[in-house]
Structures are given as C-alpha cells and as structure tokens.
Amino acid sequence: MRPIDALVRSLSEARVVTDPDVIDSYARDRTFLEPGRPLAVVLAASRDDVVATLRWASEHRVPVVPRGAGTGLAGGAVAGDGAVVLSMARMTAIRELSPADEIAVAEPGVITADLDRAAREHGLMYAPDPSSYEISTIGGNLATNAGGLRCVKYGVTRDSVLGLEVVLADGRVLDTGRRTVKGVTGYDLTGLFVGSEGTLGVITAATLRLRPAPAGPPATFAAEFGSLRDAGAAVSAIIAAGCAPSLMELLDRATLEAIDGWRGIGLEPGTQAMLIGQSDAGDGQEAARRMERICADNGASFVAVSTGPGETEELVGLRRLAYPATERLGACLVEDVCVPRSALPAMITAIEAAAARHGVRICTVAHAGDGNLHPVFVFEHGAAEPPPEVWAAADEVFTRALELGGTLTGEHGVGLLKQRWLALESGPVAAEVQRGIKAVFDPLGLLNPGKAIQQLSDVQSLPSRDL
Amino acid sequence: MRPIDALVRSLSEARVVTDPDVIDSYARDRTFLEPGRPLAVVLAASRDDVVATLRWASEHRVPVVPRGAGTGLAGGAVAGDGAVVLSMARMTAIRELSPADEIAVAEPGVITADLDRAAREHGLMYAPDPSSYEISTIGGNLATNAGGLRCVKYGVTRDSVLGLEVVLADGRVLDTGRRTVKGVTGYDLTGLFVGSEGTLGVITAATLRLRPAPAGPPATFAAEFGSLRDAGAAVSAIIAAGCAPSLMELLDRATLEAIDGWRGIGLEPGTQAMLIGQSDAGDGQEAARRMERICADNGASFVAVSTGPGETEELVGLRRLAYPATERLGACLVEDVCVPRSALPAMITAIEAAAARHGVRICTVAHAGDGNLHPVFVFEHGAAEPPPEVWAAADEVFTRALELGGTLTGEHGVGLLKQRWLALESGPVAAEVQRGIKAVFDPLGLLNPGKAIQQLSDVQSLPSRDL
C-alpha cells in the first residue's frame, strides 16, 4: 500500500485530492511565488480528519502545509515538493455563539465576514477585518495574526482570541486559553499559536471575543494635505486627542495618481496625501468634526465630513479603489512595514526616495493610526517574479523601517517572502529560542517547513521556483 | 572562595544581602506561605547585574527567585531553601517616555502608579491598575499579567506591552517584540513572558503602550440589588449596550456586611449586592445615566449617579473599604476565579453555598464586567495557614468555576497556591507542552522553580514550610 492510500483509509470524512492541476491551485497564495509539486490535498471536514492526517504525516515523515483560503501575501501557504496540503476551508461551523458572554466558537474555515454577520444578528460584531475579510478565513487570520482597518480601535486578531483547539504535529489535541475575558493559568499558549503560520500546530476551533456592534452608521471625514509631514502630524494629533477613530487610512500621492488615472477624481497637483477617517462611537458625528478640525489645524488643504451614507460610501470607496487601481498598473509585491506612529512621514518619504532611486513605482496605503504601511511595488505583468530593482528598493524600505524603530511586518506575516530580512530584525538569540519552541511542538519539523521563523540554514537567496 | 563570594565579585553595582532576617523579608509575598531559607538577596541595579547573577546561578546550579515589590497573592515570589532572591526593586528608571508614539520604556522596579503619573504629565495614562498599584512594580505586574479595575475597558497588562528586554537563565539577553502597535515577526515571545512568573527569564525593561488620558473626571453610579441574578443581568446588559464602563465592581452581601459592621453604611436588610460603575468617556455623565437606567430596568432597589467629586469619592471609597473591612475579620486567603460574564450570579451563589456548607466566611468582590471574582476566605488571625474547612470550601469554589467554563485565576497568577488545582484546568497535553517550553528557556530548571506551570511531580499536598 502506498503511503497516500494509508492516508485515504485513515480519514473518515475528508476528501483527498491527487489531481496535479487541482493540487496546484491549493498550493499557492496571493504572492507571485511558484509552489512545488505537493503529493496531495486533504480537504478536512472535522478535527478527526486533522488528527488522522497529522498522525499519518508523522509516521511517514511527510511535510504538511495547512491553509485557509490562500489569501495570504507572504507565501505562508505556498506548498513545496512532496508535501500534503491540509485545507481547512471545509470546516465552516460556528459551533457556538453566545450573546450573553459575547463569544463565538468558530472552526477555521469560517469566512471572516460571515462570522461578523452572524454576530451582527445579535447586536454584536467580530472586530478584525483584514481587507480580504469577505474571502479570508478565521484560520488564516489566526495563522497570520491578521489586522485590518478597524484594528486602530479594536486591535488585531490576537486581541479577539480567548482560546484555541489545536492538533499538534503528532496528532495530540491541545486546548489552550479559556472562555473568559481574563485568565493567567500557565503560559500564554494561545498567543503563541496566533501568528505562528501553522508551524506549531493546526487550529481546529477558536473561542473568539465579540463586541457590541456600533449603534449607528459611522461618521466619516476626508482630508487632503500638501505635505506628508502635515498629514503625519494630523494623525498623531487625532490619536493624542483621544478621538478613537474606528478607521484611519492614508493614501500617498502615487496611490492617488493611480486612482485618478483610472477614475478621474480631480486630483489637485499639490496634494501629497489623503487621510480618510471614521468614528463609530455614539457621538461619532462630533468625533468626525473634531478630527476634521485637527486636520485643518495641521494644514490640510481640503477637509470635509460626510453628511450622509452616500458621501461616506464615496469617501471610503476611494480607499477601496487603492489596490485595484494599483493592480491595473502591473503585477504587485504588497509589503507591510510598521513604524512608530511619529515616523509615518519619514517612512513614506523613504519609500518615495527608494522608488525614485531605483526607478520603481511604489504606491503606498497606510493604516495610519497604527503606523502600518503597505507599499505596493509595481512591476511588469506576467513576470515570474519581481525584477532586481524591486528587490533593491524593498531592501531599502525594510532597512529604513527597522532604522525608524519599526518592524518588517505589521499584519501579513513572515511566510517565505520575509525570510531574507528576518535576521535584520530579530537577533540570533530570538532565532535560537524560536527554533527551540518549534522543536517542542514539532520535533520532526513537518509543519509548514521554512515559514514564520528564521531557519537554521540562513536563507540568503530569494525563494523561487525550487522551493 | 565560597560561591556567594564569587557572586559578590561578579557584580558591579548590585548589593548582596546575606543577613537572614533581611533575607526573610525578601522571601515572602502577601500570602500566608512561609518561605524557606534562601542563600542571599541580590538587589540588582542594572541589566548587567542580572546577567552576572544568572550566569553565576547557572554555573553553581543555584535557583533564582526574581521579585518585584512582593505584593503577589499566589506565592509566586515566595523563595525556598538555598535560592538566591533577585530583587528588581532598585531598577526604577523610566528609560524613555515618548508622547508622540505613546510608549514608555520602563525598568521592572518602577512603581505602577509612578509610571501612570509620569504619563499623565503628557496627557497620557498607563492603563493597568491592579489594586496594589501604588506599591506594586511593573516587573511584578508583567510576571503575573496583572489586571485591575480599569481593565474592563483597557485590558490587562499584556494588552499594554509591546516588547521586552529579558535576561535568559544562562545570561544571554533577548529582545522581544517591538516599538510599534502592530507586528507579527516570529512567534509572540512577548506574550509568552508576560504572566510566566519569572520562570522563563528575568525582564529588565519593557516597552509599554500608553493611552490618551480621559479629558475629565469619570462619572460614577452605584446600584443596590435585592438579588444576585438581577445584579448579574444588569452587568450583562450594561456591557451589551456598549456603555464601555471604565470600572464596574460588584460587592456581595458578606462584603457589604463587613463594611457596614465597621463604618455603618446603613445596609438595607434586603440588599444582596451593590454595583459601582464609572465611565471616563467624553460623554461620561450620559453613559453613567444610561447605566443607571439599565440597573433600574433590571430591578435595582436603589440607584444613583454621583453629581460631583465628593459623591464619587464616597461611592468608590466603598469599594476601597472592601479589603480592609474584610481583613478586620481575620486572616485572608484572597482568591481570583474568573467566569464567563453570564455565570457571575451562579458563581456568587456557589460561593455563598460553599461558605454556608463549610461554615467559612467568604466575602466576595468582583470585577464584574470581566466576570473576575475575588472571594476572600476569612480564617483565624495568627493561624499558620488556612484550616481544612477553608481548603474544602476553596476546592468547591474552584471546581464550580471550572464547571461554569471559568478559570482558576483571572489576574493573580498560579504561583504556588494554585498548583494543587492546576491539573483540573489544564490537561496533560498542555502541561507537557508548557514543561517543554520551560526547558527551552531554562534547561537547568533554576528560574523560580515550582511556579506558574504544573510540575512533573504532581503537587498533591499544600505547599507549606518545607517548600
């Protein structure tokens, strides 16, 4: 019996796919990275399927690459030769939703926005909202500790996770955390799994915190600035004033030009940045007007508060156009640096300098309240991977982010893409400790190999076709 | 040369105390637990002192018990025979306070309230406020992941920690986390250290998140209820309505009787619970009135919103009297269960039943919005440890908390005191994984032995004099 037949036999409900074309579609994420040739895809339908798959993988020493919807931007779900892809997309049950305790227990395949909608039926919300939330899964969000637009007010995915059900590499089931909002029994294993990109175990259920949904629609403002410094000062002043925006996005000139070139928004020649913010508080309209005043006081050339849902839709719609407008210009390497909030103008300036120096188009959108920037490096459609000048510009951007006290990745994760810069941020002690933790959970090194943490063999070259 | 002389020589600034009486005062916390006879106390003045102490301890295989101010309530800082106590109380520098980025870098000996006061000078606050915050240290708060009154709105200590500087057991220095509000580079080592009770490393600095301080004084309400169920329903309704209280404390009848017997507050015979809440929002007075209405709608027999600082002081003063009033009645075992919010009335009912069944006086105060209860078991002043009926009642309380989906400890930690119940909450897989993590950081098992996680030799008996 071939090992794969033993796997098929051990599964009760899961489907196993061995068609190479189908496998290939399950071996990619949203990056340009080319996968290897995995053995098979297991479409798990239950925790038992996951247990059986991991037991089998341990027995036969087969690498396992867990995945959600494959919307990742760092190569975290890209699978290599000989691996089994473990898709959690069919585990879509919301096992429990308790309005009284404001918690839900969701399986990893639940679509993020579906959980939010289920919560809204009870006057609650699930706060984390990565841009992909209509197609991303809870499991993927947990694996990357996904952020989103609302996290300026409500925090990242970690801040909404109370406990996890995890299958370890050898098939043992581990329950972490709790159903209560507080608790300090033992080490924080929950936090350890969140953001670990499937390298420590496979999450089969999560106890998630819900929050009261805002009473009414949010109030929205938009402001245009003639200088990045002014826009950055306005962001800092808004946070310092305690306005508690529920969204605060900044679009740089390159992004605004991309949108203007597509949709003709009448971009003024002097506009360097646009800031769009919302408040979902009870006194939201007042908060939006306060934020408007702060923008005006910080030199905004234009600022307005929306007076109704139509205008709000138009303003937020601009933000939504940012990626599609940029994608029209070429293939995209979407990056994700995060800097202390006060360094936002310096970081955007550095990005613009890198773009100019290397002749690369970089359009930047930022979750400004968090100091989290997404510089999108544009290169030729159809290229197998970004050309050298893009990598050179990216090197410069990452180096500058770290110099400014920032980090390589605010919310997308390390995956394969950021391996080559990891040593710049985390020292050798951290790398050693993290490999030690990995070995506790996955001594055979079978779970999503090569991702999340610095590898022993320093990855100097770019990950490419031969993963 | 005796080992201790080698230690003294290796230290640059630290003082080493070997007077047995002084040592004894550094070997205790706020529990009744009797320490052993430690070798010495190192009063560290710098990170280098900590490095030297831990290198020496590794070389000579000497256990090290790190400590802050010793205000712990779980025995986490109680030191055993032959250990070296490593006091961090003299490392009191606030290395940096950046209003623009809303962060502070503090050494572990900084008094919690001092950091808050330093932040207030810039219109900011340090949110975590354990009841002991005028005497507790940041390091102790980090070690236990301390909560407090404000955490119903602002979260626990973990939620204010961005990064750490840690000395590992072998003297290596590890930097974790970052200076940004978001970041997902590598595993969450920061979260792993927070709440680990000094068993994984010794924190020598923390990058902490500050928040905008509320604009004005908080608005306060108080309500009395004739039944616990009504009080619990009011708590749930207040949270569900999105009132975002910045404090919401519940006092049970036994606590109110203790206060009434001391200060004569005119306690009504039918009053079973009192709820005291605050809002520190801009529209706080309106929020307090909303909470008042919700209490009235849920059957409060009396409810009032304070009209000025004098009345607010009086209402919050009642909460402050709870512990001193209870301590007048005898020695106290202060416990710390946390249950899903909806189980609050059931938990208090179970506590009252346990008190009645075992003839033990238990006064309970709860951080009601978090479902975190502090049942205080009263026993005879001067007793070396709680009598059997107290342990029997505590057994019942812990068992019931877990049945209700709760946890053994919301914010005080495991220490030595909760070792005997740990296996009830965390299964064998979690225990094994946690011991594996401990071994990565501290392979010789020298850092605060016997604390935080389940030990290999199941602790069946109570910790006593022979630690």
Short mmCIF file of N, CA and C in Angstrom, two decimals, chain B residues 271-377:
data_model
loop_
_atom_site.label_atom_id
_atom_site.label_comp_id
_atom_site.label_asym_id
_atom_site.label_seq_id
_atom_site.Cartn_x
_atom_site.Cartn_y
_atom_site.Cartn_z
N THR B 271 -30.66 43.93 50.75
CA THR B 271 -29.65 44.16 49.72
C THR B 271 -28.70 42.96 49.62
N GLN B 272 -28.63 42.40 48.44
CA GLN B 272 -27.75 41.24 48.22
C GLN B 272 -26.45 41.63 47.52
N ALA B 273 -26.47 42.72 46.81
CA ALA B 273 -25.27 43.11 46.07
C ALA B 273 -25.31 44.59 45.74
N MET B 274 -24.12 45.16 45.63
CA MET B 274 -24.01 46.55 45.19
C MET B 274 -23.09 46.59 43.96
N LEU B 275 -23.50 47.39 42.99
CA LEU B 275 -22.73 47.55 41.77
C LEU B 275 -22.26 48.99 41.71
N ILE B 276 -20.96 49.18 41.49
CA ILE B 276 -20.42 50.53 41.35
C ILE B 276 -19.74 50.62 39.99
N GLY B 277 -20.11 51.61 39.21
CA GLY B 277 -19.55 51.71 37.87
C GLY B 277 -19.12 53.11 37.53
N GLN B 278 -18.21 53.21 36.57
CA GLN B 278 -17.78 54.52 36.10
C GLN B 278 -17.66 54.53 34.59
N SER B 279 -17.78 55.72 34.05
CA SER B 279 -17.42 55.95 32.65
C SER B 279 -16.45 57.11 32.61
N ASP B 280 -15.34 56.93 31.87
CA ASP B 280 -14.37 58.02 31.75
C ASP B 280 -14.41 58.63 30.35
N ALA B 281 -15.48 58.34 29.60
CA ALA B 281 -15.58 58.86 28.23
C ALA B 281 -15.97 60.34 28.25
N GLY B 282 -15.84 60.97 27.10
CA GLY B 282 -16.20 62.37 26.98
C GLY B 282 -17.64 62.62 27.39
N ASP B 283 -18.51 61.67 27.01
CA ASP B 283 -19.93 61.78 27.37
C ASP B 283 -20.23 60.90 28.58
N GLY B 284 -19.29 60.92 29.54
CA GLY B 284 -19.37 60.02 30.69
C GLY B 284 -20.64 60.16 31.51
N GLN B 285 -21.05 61.41 31.73
CA GLN B 285 -22.24 61.64 32.55
C GLN B 285 -23.46 60.96 31.89
N GLU B 286 -23.53 61.08 30.58
CA GLU B 286 -24.64 60.44 29.86
C GLU B 286 -24.54 58.92 29.95
N ALA B 287 -23.30 58.39 29.83
CA ALA B 287 -23.10 56.95 29.93
C ALA B 287 -23.49 56.45 31.32
N ALA B 288 -23.11 57.21 32.35
CA ALA B 288 -23.46 56.82 33.71
C ALA B 288 -24.97 56.80 33.89
N ARG B 289 -25.65 57.78 33.30
CA ARG B 289 -27.12 57.80 33.41
C ARG B 289 -27.74 56.62 32.65
N ARG B 290 -27.12 56.26 31.52
CA ARG B 290 -27.61 55.06 30.79
C ARG B 290 -27.46 53.81 31.65
N MET B 291 -26.30 53.71 32.31
CA MET B 291 -26.06 52.53 33.16
C MET B 291 -27.01 52.53 34.34
N GLU B 292 -27.28 53.72 34.86
CA GLU B 292 -28.25 53.85 35.96
C GLU B 292 -29.62 53.32 35.52
N ARG B 293 -30.06 53.76 34.33
CA ARG B 293 -31.36 53.31 33.82
C ARG B 293 -31.39 51.80 33.64
N ILE B 294 -30.28 51.24 33.13
CA ILE B 294 -30.23 49.79 32.91
C ILE B 294 -30.35 49.06 34.25
N CYS B 295 -29.70 49.58 35.28
CA CYS B 295 -29.82 48.97 36.61
C CYS B 295 -31.26 49.03 37.10
N ALA B 296 -31.88 50.18 36.94
CA ALA B 296 -33.29 50.33 37.36
C ALA B 296 -34.17 49.35 36.60
N ASP B 297 -33.94 49.24 35.30
CA ASP B 297 -34.74 48.31 34.48
C ASP B 297 -34.53 46.86 34.90
N ASN B 298 -33.38 46.59 35.53
CA ASN B 298 -33.09 45.22 35.94
C ASN B 298 -33.35 45.01 37.44
N GLY B 299 -34.22 45.85 38.01
CA GLY B 299 -34.72 45.59 39.36
C GLY B 299 -33.88 46.12 40.50
N ALA B 300 -32.99 47.09 40.23
CA ALA B 300 -32.22 47.67 41.33
C ALA B 300 -33.18 48.30 42.35
N SER B 301 -32.90 48.09 43.63
CA SER B 301 -33.75 48.67 44.67
C SER B 301 -33.36 50.11 44.94
N PHE B 302 -32.15 50.47 44.56
CA PHE B 302 -31.69 51.84 44.74
C PHE B 302 -30.63 52.09 43.69
N VAL B 303 -30.63 53.26 43.10
CA VAL B 303 -29.57 53.56 42.13
C VAL B 303 -29.39 55.07 42.06
N ALA B 304 -28.14 55.50 41.93
CA ALA B 304 -27.85 56.93 41.90
C ALA B 304 -26.62 57.21 41.07
N VAL B 305 -26.62 58.34 40.40
CA VAL B 305 -25.43 58.84 39.70
C VAL B 305 -24.85 59.96 40.54
N SER B 306 -23.55 59.92 40.75
CA SER B 306 -22.94 60.96 41.57
C SER B 306 -22.99 62.29 40.83
N THR B 307 -23.17 63.34 41.60
CA THR B 307 -23.30 64.66 40.98
C THR B 307 -22.03 65.48 41.11
N GLY B 308 -21.04 64.93 41.82
CA GLY B 308 -19.80 65.70 41.96
C GLY B 308 -18.70 64.83 42.51
N PRO B 309 -17.50 65.40 42.57
CA PRO B 309 -16.34 64.61 43.02
C PRO B 309 -16.50 64.07 44.44
N GLY B 310 -17.17 64.80 45.32
CA GLY B 310 -17.36 64.33 46.69
C GLY B 310 -18.14 63.04 46.72
N GLU B 311 -19.28 63.04 46.00
CA GLU B 311 -20.11 61.84 45.96
C GLU B 311 -19.40 60.69 45.29
N THR B 312 -18.65 60.99 44.20
CA THR B 312 -17.90 59.94 43.51
C THR B 312 -16.91 59.29 44.47
N GLU B 313 -16.21 60.12 45.21
CA GLU B 313 -15.22 59.63 46.17
C GLU B 313 -15.88 58.70 47.18
N GLU B 314 -17.10 59.09 47.61
CA GLU B 314 -17.82 58.30 48.60
C GLU B 314 -18.17 56.91 48.04
N LEU B 315 -18.65 56.90 46.78
CA LEU B 315 -19.07 55.63 46.17
C LEU B 315 -17.86 54.72 45.93
N VAL B 316 -16.82 55.29 45.32
CA VAL B 316 -15.64 54.46 45.04
C VAL B 316 -14.94 54.10 46.34
N GLY B 317 -15.06 54.98 47.34
CA GLY B 317 -14.48 54.70 48.65
C GLY B 317 -15.05 53.41 49.25
N LEU B 318 -16.34 53.15 49.00
CA LEU B 318 -16.96 51.91 49.48
C LEU B 318 -16.19 50.71 48.95
N ARG B 319 -15.87 50.75 47.66
CA ARG B 319 -15.13 49.64 47.05
C ARG B 319 -13.76 49.51 47.70
N ARG B 320 -13.12 50.64 47.96
CA ARG B 320 -11.79 50.60 48.57
C ARG B 320 -11.81 50.03 49.98
N LEU B 321 -12.97 50.18 50.66
CA LEU B 321 -13.09 49.68 52.03
C LEU B 321 -13.23 48.16 52.07
N ALA B 322 -13.52 47.54 50.93
CA ALA B 322 -13.89 46.13 50.94
C ALA B 322 -12.80 45.26 51.59
N TYR B 323 -11.55 45.37 51.11
CA TYR B 323 -10.49 44.52 51.67
C TYR B 323 -10.17 44.87 53.12
N PRO B 324 -9.93 46.16 53.41
CA PRO B 324 -9.63 46.48 54.81
C PRO B 324 -10.74 46.01 55.75
N ALA B 325 -11.99 46.16 55.32
CA ALA B 325 -13.10 45.74 56.18
C ALA B 325 -13.06 44.24 56.40
N THR B 326 -12.73 43.49 55.34
CA THR B 326 -12.68 42.03 55.46
C THR B 326 -11.49 41.60 56.30
N GLU B 327 -10.37 42.30 56.13
CA GLU B 327 -9.15 41.94 56.89
C GLU B 327 -9.33 42.17 58.39
N ARG B 328 -10.25 43.05 58.77
CA ARG B 328 -10.54 43.25 60.20
C ARG B 328 -11.11 41.98 60.82
N LEU B 329 -11.71 41.14 59.97
CA LEU B 329 -12.42 39.97 60.48
C LEU B 329 -11.51 38.77 60.67
N GLY B 330 -10.30 38.81 60.12
CA GLY B 330 -9.41 37.67 60.28
C GLY B 330 -8.33 37.66 59.22
N ALA B 331 -7.53 36.58 59.23
CA ALA B 331 -6.56 36.39 58.16
C ALA B 331 -7.32 36.04 56.88
N CYS B 332 -6.72 36.32 55.74
CA CYS B 332 -7.46 36.19 54.49
C CYS B 332 -6.71 35.36 53.45
N LEU B 333 -7.46 34.46 52.81
CA LEU B 333 -6.99 33.80 51.59
C LEU B 333 -7.76 34.46 50.45
N VAL B 334 -7.05 35.25 49.64
CA VAL B 334 -7.70 36.02 48.59
C VAL B 334 -7.68 35.21 47.29
N GLU B 335 -8.83 34.84 46.79
CA GLU B 335 -8.84 34.06 45.55
C GLU B 335 -9.30 34.87 44.35
N ASP B 336 -9.35 34.26 43.19
CA ASP B 336 -9.28 35.04 41.96
C ASP B 336 -9.90 34.30 40.76
N VAL B 337 -11.03 33.63 40.97
CA VAL B 337 -11.61 32.91 39.83
C VAL B 337 -12.21 33.88 38.81
N CYS B 338 -12.32 33.41 37.59
CA CYS B 338 -12.92 34.23 36.54
C CYS B 338 -13.86 33.33 35.75
N VAL B 339 -15.07 33.80 35.51
CA VAL B 339 -16.06 33.01 34.78
C VAL B 339 -16.63 33.84 33.63
N PRO B 340 -17.21 33.15 32.63
CA PRO B 340 -17.91 33.92 31.60
C PRO B 340 -18.93 34.85 32.28
N ARG B 341 -19.07 36.05 31.76
CA ARG B 341 -19.84 37.08 32.44
C ARG B 341 -21.23 36.61 32.87
N SER B 342 -21.87 35.83 32.01
CA SER B 342 -23.25 35.40 32.31
C SER B 342 -23.30 34.46 33.51
N ALA B 343 -22.17 33.89 33.89
CA ALA B 343 -22.15 32.95 35.01
C ALA B 343 -21.87 33.64 36.35
N LEU B 344 -21.78 34.96 36.33
CA LEU B 344 -21.45 35.70 37.55
C LEU B 344 -22.44 35.40 38.70
N PRO B 345 -23.75 35.50 38.48
CA PRO B 345 -24.66 35.20 39.58
C PRO B 345 -24.53 33.75 40.06
N ALA B 346 -24.41 32.81 39.14
CA ALA B 346 -24.27 31.39 39.53
C ALA B 346 -23.01 31.19 40.35
N MET B 347 -21.93 31.91 39.98
CA MET B 347 -20.68 31.75 40.70
C MET B 347 -20.80 32.30 42.11
N ILE B 348 -21.42 33.47 42.24
CA ILE B 348 -21.57 34.04 43.60
C ILE B 348 -22.47 33.15 44.44
N THR B 349 -23.52 32.63 43.83
CA THR B 349 -24.41 31.71 44.55
C THR B 349 -23.63 30.50 45.04
N ALA B 350 -22.76 29.95 44.19
CA ALA B 350 -21.96 28.79 44.56
C ALA B 350 -20.99 29.13 45.70
N ILE B 351 -20.44 30.34 45.65
CA ILE B 351 -19.53 30.76 46.72
C ILE B 351 -20.29 30.84 48.05
N GLU B 352 -21.50 31.41 47.99
CA GLU B 352 -22.30 31.52 49.22
C GLU B 352 -22.66 30.14 49.75
N ALA B 353 -22.98 29.20 48.84
CA ALA B 353 -23.32 27.84 49.26
C ALA B 353 -22.12 27.16 49.90
N ALA B 354 -20.93 27.35 49.31
CA ALA B 354 -19.71 26.75 49.87
C ALA B 354 -19.44 27.33 51.26
N ALA B 355 -19.65 28.64 51.40
CA ALA B 355 -19.43 29.29 52.69
C ALA B 355 -20.35 28.68 53.75
N ALA B 356 -21.63 28.53 53.38
CA ALA B 356 -22.60 28.00 54.33
C ALA B 356 -22.29 26.54 54.67
N ARG B 357 -21.98 25.75 53.64
CA ARG B 357 -21.77 24.31 53.85
C ARG B 357 -20.56 24.05 54.75
N HIS B 358 -19.51 24.86 54.59
CA HIS B 358 -18.29 24.59 55.34
C HIS B 358 -18.10 25.53 56.53
N GLY B 359 -19.11 26.37 56.77
CA GLY B 359 -19.01 27.28 57.91
C GLY B 359 -17.84 28.25 57.80
N VAL B 360 -17.58 28.72 56.59
CA VAL B 360 -16.46 29.64 56.37
C VAL B 360 -17.03 30.99 55.93
N ARG B 361 -16.47 32.07 56.46
CA ARG B 361 -16.90 33.37 55.98
C ARG B 361 -16.15 33.69 54.68
N ILE B 362 -16.90 33.97 53.62
CA ILE B 362 -16.28 34.35 52.34
C ILE B 362 -16.90 35.66 51.89
N CYS B 363 -16.09 36.69 51.76
CA CYS B 363 -16.55 37.99 51.26
C CYS B 363 -16.06 38.14 49.82
N THR B 364 -16.99 38.44 48.92
CA THR B 364 -16.61 38.46 47.51
C THR B 364 -16.77 39.84 46.90
N VAL B 365 -15.70 40.26 46.23
CA VAL B 365 -15.72 41.46 45.41
C VAL B 365 -15.41 41.00 43.99
N ALA B 366 -16.10 41.57 43.02
CA ALA B 366 -15.87 41.12 41.64
C ALA B 366 -15.59 42.30 40.72
N HIS B 367 -14.62 42.12 39.80
CA HIS B 367 -14.51 42.99 38.64
C HIS B 367 -15.60 42.48 37.68
N ALA B 368 -16.81 42.99 37.88
CA ALA B 368 -17.99 42.33 37.32
C ALA B 368 -18.00 42.30 35.80
N GLY B 369 -17.52 43.37 35.19
CA GLY B 369 -17.53 43.42 33.73
C GLY B 369 -16.67 42.36 33.09
N ASP B 370 -15.69 41.86 33.83
CA ASP B 370 -14.79 40.81 33.33
C ASP B 370 -15.17 39.42 33.83
N GLY B 371 -16.17 39.33 34.71
CA GLY B 371 -16.50 38.04 35.32
C GLY B 371 -15.43 37.54 36.27
N ASN B 372 -14.60 38.46 36.76
CA ASN B 372 -13.47 38.09 37.62
C ASN B 372 -13.82 38.35 39.08
N LEU B 373 -13.90 37.26 39.88
CA LEU B 373 -14.33 37.38 41.28
C LEU B 373 -13.16 37.15 42.23
N HIS B 374 -13.14 37.93 43.29
CA HIS B 374 -12.17 37.71 44.37
C HIS B 374 -12.92 37.28 45.63
N PRO B 375 -13.16 35.96 45.78
CA PRO B 375 -13.72 35.51 47.05
C PRO B 375 -12.61 35.51 48.09
N VAL B 376 -12.84 36.21 49.18
CA VAL B 376 -11.84 36.29 50.25
C VAL B 376 -12.28 35.38 51.38
N PHE B 377 -11.51 34.31 51.59
CA PHE B 377 -11.82 33.32 52.62
C PHE B 377 -11.20 33.81 53.92
#
